């Protein structure tokens, strides 16, 4: 194992970090950069709680080595929304879809990426995308309703 210096962008900020060669992106974000919105669930790539975006693509940060994101742009839940909630966050709020909240960042990150690529995502595409994330505490009814509202809100003429 060796130390590596990485240069990356996280939520729009340039970062230079020193990591071990076996450090995961999840550990880099949570332990070194203090971005604890990204959750550690299964730690084996099954639950989606750790989902972030790397150059726009959803990635499971628990099974991504930090070294893989050298020179790339990472977006975490902290980088979504701003003064105003993102439409996906707003819909989760209105539908009380953040139930215990543990899985919520992963769902939101995944849905934001889906709707950027497919603004007209069908219910089937939404359901398929949600399959990448596990909610263990309550269920998917409110999460699905929130996702559908977020899709419809972004399609509505402003
Ligand atoms: S913590 Fe990464 S997929 Fe579960
Ligand atoms: S809201 Fe509790 S695990 Fe999904």
Short mmCIF file of C-alpha atoms and ligand atoms in Angstrom, two decimals:
data_model
loop_
_atom_site.label_atom_id
_atom_site.label_comp_id
_atom_site.label_asym_id
_atom_site.label_seq_id
_atom_site.Cartn_x
_atom_site.Cartn_y
_atom_site.Cartn_z
CA UNK A 1 0.00 0.00 0.00
CA UNK A 2 1.23 3.46 -0.81
CA UNK A 3 0.13 7.04 -0.48
CA UNK A 4 -1.29 8.90 -3.44
CA UNK A 5 -1.89 12.58 -4.07
CA UNK A 6 -5.13 13.19 -5.96
CA UNK A 7 -6.51 16.32 -7.56
CA UNK A 8 -10.23 16.33 -8.00
CA UNK A 9 -13.24 18.59 -7.93
CA UNK A 10 -15.87 17.97 -5.27
CA UNK A 11 -19.12 19.90 -5.52
CA UNK A 12 -17.36 22.50 -7.64
CA UNK A 13 -14.38 22.97 -5.31
CA UNK A 14 -10.91 21.86 -6.32
CA UNK A 15 -9.36 19.53 -3.79
CA UNK A 16 -5.87 18.09 -3.40
CA UNK A 17 -5.91 15.12 -1.05
CA UNK A 18 -3.51 12.49 0.23
CA UNK A 19 -5.02 9.00 0.37
CA UNK A 20 -3.91 5.42 0.79
CA UNK A 21 -4.03 3.37 -2.38
CA UNK A 22 -6.90 1.33 -0.90
CA UNK A 23 -8.97 4.29 0.31
CA UNK A 24 -12.49 4.21 -1.07
CA UNK A 25 -14.22 7.25 -2.46
CA UNK A 26 -16.79 6.87 0.32
CA UNK A 27 -14.12 7.07 3.02
CA UNK A 28 -12.43 10.00 1.29
CA UNK A 29 -15.69 11.93 1.19
CA UNK A 30 -16.88 11.14 4.69
CA UNK A 31 -13.68 10.83 6.72
CA UNK A 32 -11.29 13.21 5.00
CA UNK A 33 -13.58 15.82 3.47
CA UNK A 34 -16.33 15.73 6.12
CA UNK A 35 -19.08 15.21 3.55
CA UNK A 36 -21.18 12.89 5.68
CA UNK A 37 -24.36 13.30 3.64
CA UNK A 38 -23.20 10.31 1.62
CA UNK A 39 -24.15 7.29 3.70
CA UNK A 40 -22.34 4.03 4.35
CA UNK A 41 -24.84 1.21 4.23
CA UNK A 42 -23.83 -2.23 3.06
CA UNK A 43 -20.28 -1.30 2.00
CA UNK A 44 -20.39 -3.98 -0.71
CA UNK A 45 -22.20 -2.28 -3.57
CA UNK A 46 -25.71 -3.56 -2.90
CA UNK A 47 -27.78 -0.80 -1.30
CA UNK A 48 -27.12 2.48 -3.12
CA UNK A 49 -26.86 4.56 0.07
CA UNK A 50 -23.39 5.71 -0.95
CA UNK A 51 -24.35 6.91 -4.44
CA UNK A 52 -22.53 10.00 -5.73
CA UNK A 53 -21.94 11.31 -9.24
CA UNK A 54 -18.57 11.07 -10.96
CA UNK A 55 -18.46 13.23 -14.07
CA UNK A 56 -22.24 13.14 -13.92
CA UNK A 57 -22.63 9.37 -13.75
CA UNK A 58 -24.05 7.72 -10.63
CA UNK A 59 -21.36 5.69 -8.87
CA UNK A 60 -21.35 3.57 -5.74
CA UNK A 61 -18.66 5.26 -3.71
CA UNK A 62 -18.17 2.29 -1.38
CA UNK A 63 -16.80 0.18 -4.22
CA UNK A 64 -14.98 2.99 -6.03
CA UNK A 65 -11.37 3.61 -5.14
CA UNK A 66 -10.53 7.23 -4.46
CA UNK A 67 -7.67 6.83 -6.94
CA UNK A 68 -10.23 6.27 -9.70
CA UNK A 69 -11.56 9.82 -9.38
CA UNK A 70 -8.22 11.58 -9.76
CA UNK A 71 -8.82 14.49 -12.15
CA UNK A 72 -12.57 13.98 -12.17
CA UNK A 73 -15.60 15.84 -10.85
CA UNK A 74 -17.53 14.36 -7.93
CA UNK A 75 -20.94 15.57 -6.83
CA UNK A 76 -22.40 14.52 -3.50
CA UNK A 77 -25.75 15.28 -1.93
CA UNK A 78 -24.18 18.43 -0.46
CA UNK A 79 -23.66 19.67 -4.02
CA UNK A 80 -27.30 19.30 -5.05
CA UNK A 81 -29.64 22.23 -4.60
CA UNK A 82 -28.54 25.58 -3.27
CA UNK A 83 -30.46 28.39 -1.70
CA UNK A 84 -33.50 26.59 -3.14
CA UNK A 85 -34.13 22.87 -2.91
CA UNK A 86 -33.60 20.91 -6.11
CA UNK A 87 -37.00 19.79 -7.52
CA UNK A 88 -36.19 16.21 -6.46
CA UNK A 89 -35.45 17.37 -2.91
CA UNK A 90 -38.59 19.51 -2.91
CA UNK A 91 -40.70 16.56 -4.00
CA UNK A 92 -39.17 14.32 -1.31
CA UNK A 93 -40.01 17.02 1.21
CA UNK A 94 -43.61 17.38 0.03
CA UNK A 95 -44.24 13.63 -0.05
CA UNK A 96 -42.42 12.97 3.24
CA UNK A 97 -40.33 10.53 1.21
CA UNK A 98 -37.30 10.99 3.45
CA UNK A 99 -38.67 8.58 6.00
CA UNK A 100 -35.84 7.70 8.35
CA UNK A 101 -33.67 9.53 5.82
CA UNK A 102 -30.76 7.14 5.71
CA UNK A 103 -31.24 6.03 2.12
CA UNK A 104 -32.46 9.44 0.95
CA UNK A 105 -29.18 11.00 -0.29
CA UNK A 106 -28.54 8.01 -2.53
CA UNK A 107 -32.05 8.13 -3.97
CA UNK A 108 -31.86 11.87 -4.58
CA UNK A 109 -28.46 11.73 -6.26
CA UNK A 110 -29.60 8.86 -8.46
CA UNK A 111 -32.85 10.58 -9.47
CA UNK A 112 -31.17 13.90 -10.22
CA UNK A 113 -28.84 12.08 -12.60
CA UNK A 114 -31.76 10.17 -14.16
CA UNK A 115 -33.79 13.30 -14.85
CA UNK A 116 -30.84 15.17 -16.30
CA UNK A 117 -30.34 12.37 -18.79
CA UNK A 118 -34.03 11.54 -19.25
CA UNK A 119 -36.23 14.53 -18.44
CA UNK A 120 -39.18 12.56 -19.81
CA UNK A 121 -38.39 9.38 -17.90
CA UNK A 122 -41.28 6.94 -17.94
CA UNK A 123 -42.66 5.40 -14.78
CA UNK A 124 -40.88 2.22 -15.83
CA UNK A 125 -37.56 4.04 -16.16
CA UNK A 126 -38.05 5.63 -12.75
CA UNK A 127 -38.88 2.27 -11.19
CA UNK A 128 -35.85 0.70 -12.82
CA UNK A 129 -33.61 3.51 -11.57
CA UNK A 130 -35.01 3.22 -8.05
CA UNK A 131 -34.05 -0.44 -8.13
CA UNK A 132 -30.47 0.64 -7.57
CA UNK A 133 -31.35 1.94 -4.12
CA UNK A 134 -32.68 0.00 -1.15
CA UNK A 135 -35.00 1.55 1.43
CA UNK A 136 -35.03 -0.71 4.44
CA UNK A 137 -37.24 1.16 6.87
CA UNK A 138 -40.58 2.03 5.35
CA UNK A 139 -41.08 1.38 1.64
CA UNK A 140 -41.13 2.90 -1.77
CA UNK A 141 -44.63 4.35 -2.20
CA UNK A 142 -43.73 7.88 -1.13
CA UNK A 143 -40.35 7.73 -2.83
CA UNK A 144 -41.97 6.75 -6.14
CA UNK A 145 -44.60 9.48 -5.78
CA UNK A 146 -41.87 12.04 -5.11
CA UNK A 147 -39.88 10.89 -8.12
CA UNK A 148 -42.93 11.18 -10.37
CA UNK A 149 -43.70 14.66 -9.04
CA UNK A 150 -40.10 15.78 -9.61
CA UNK A 151 -40.22 14.54 -13.20
CA UNK A 152 -43.55 16.25 -13.84
CA UNK A 153 -42.41 19.49 -12.17
CA UNK A 154 -39.39 19.83 -14.41
CA UNK A 155 -41.50 19.16 -17.50
CA UNK A 156 -44.05 21.84 -16.57
CA UNK A 157 -43.63 25.11 -18.49
CA UNK A 158 -42.12 27.81 -16.31
S1 LIG B 1 -22.91 1.40 0.99
FE1 LIG B 1 -22.36 1.41 -1.10
S2 LIG B 1 -23.87 0.24 -2.11
FE2 LIG B 1 -24.34 0.06 0.03
S1 LIG B 2 -36.07 6.18 4.44
FE1 LIG B 2 -35.31 4.79 5.94
S2 LIG B 2 -34.07 3.40 4.82
FE2 LIG B 2 -35.10 4.55 3.34
#
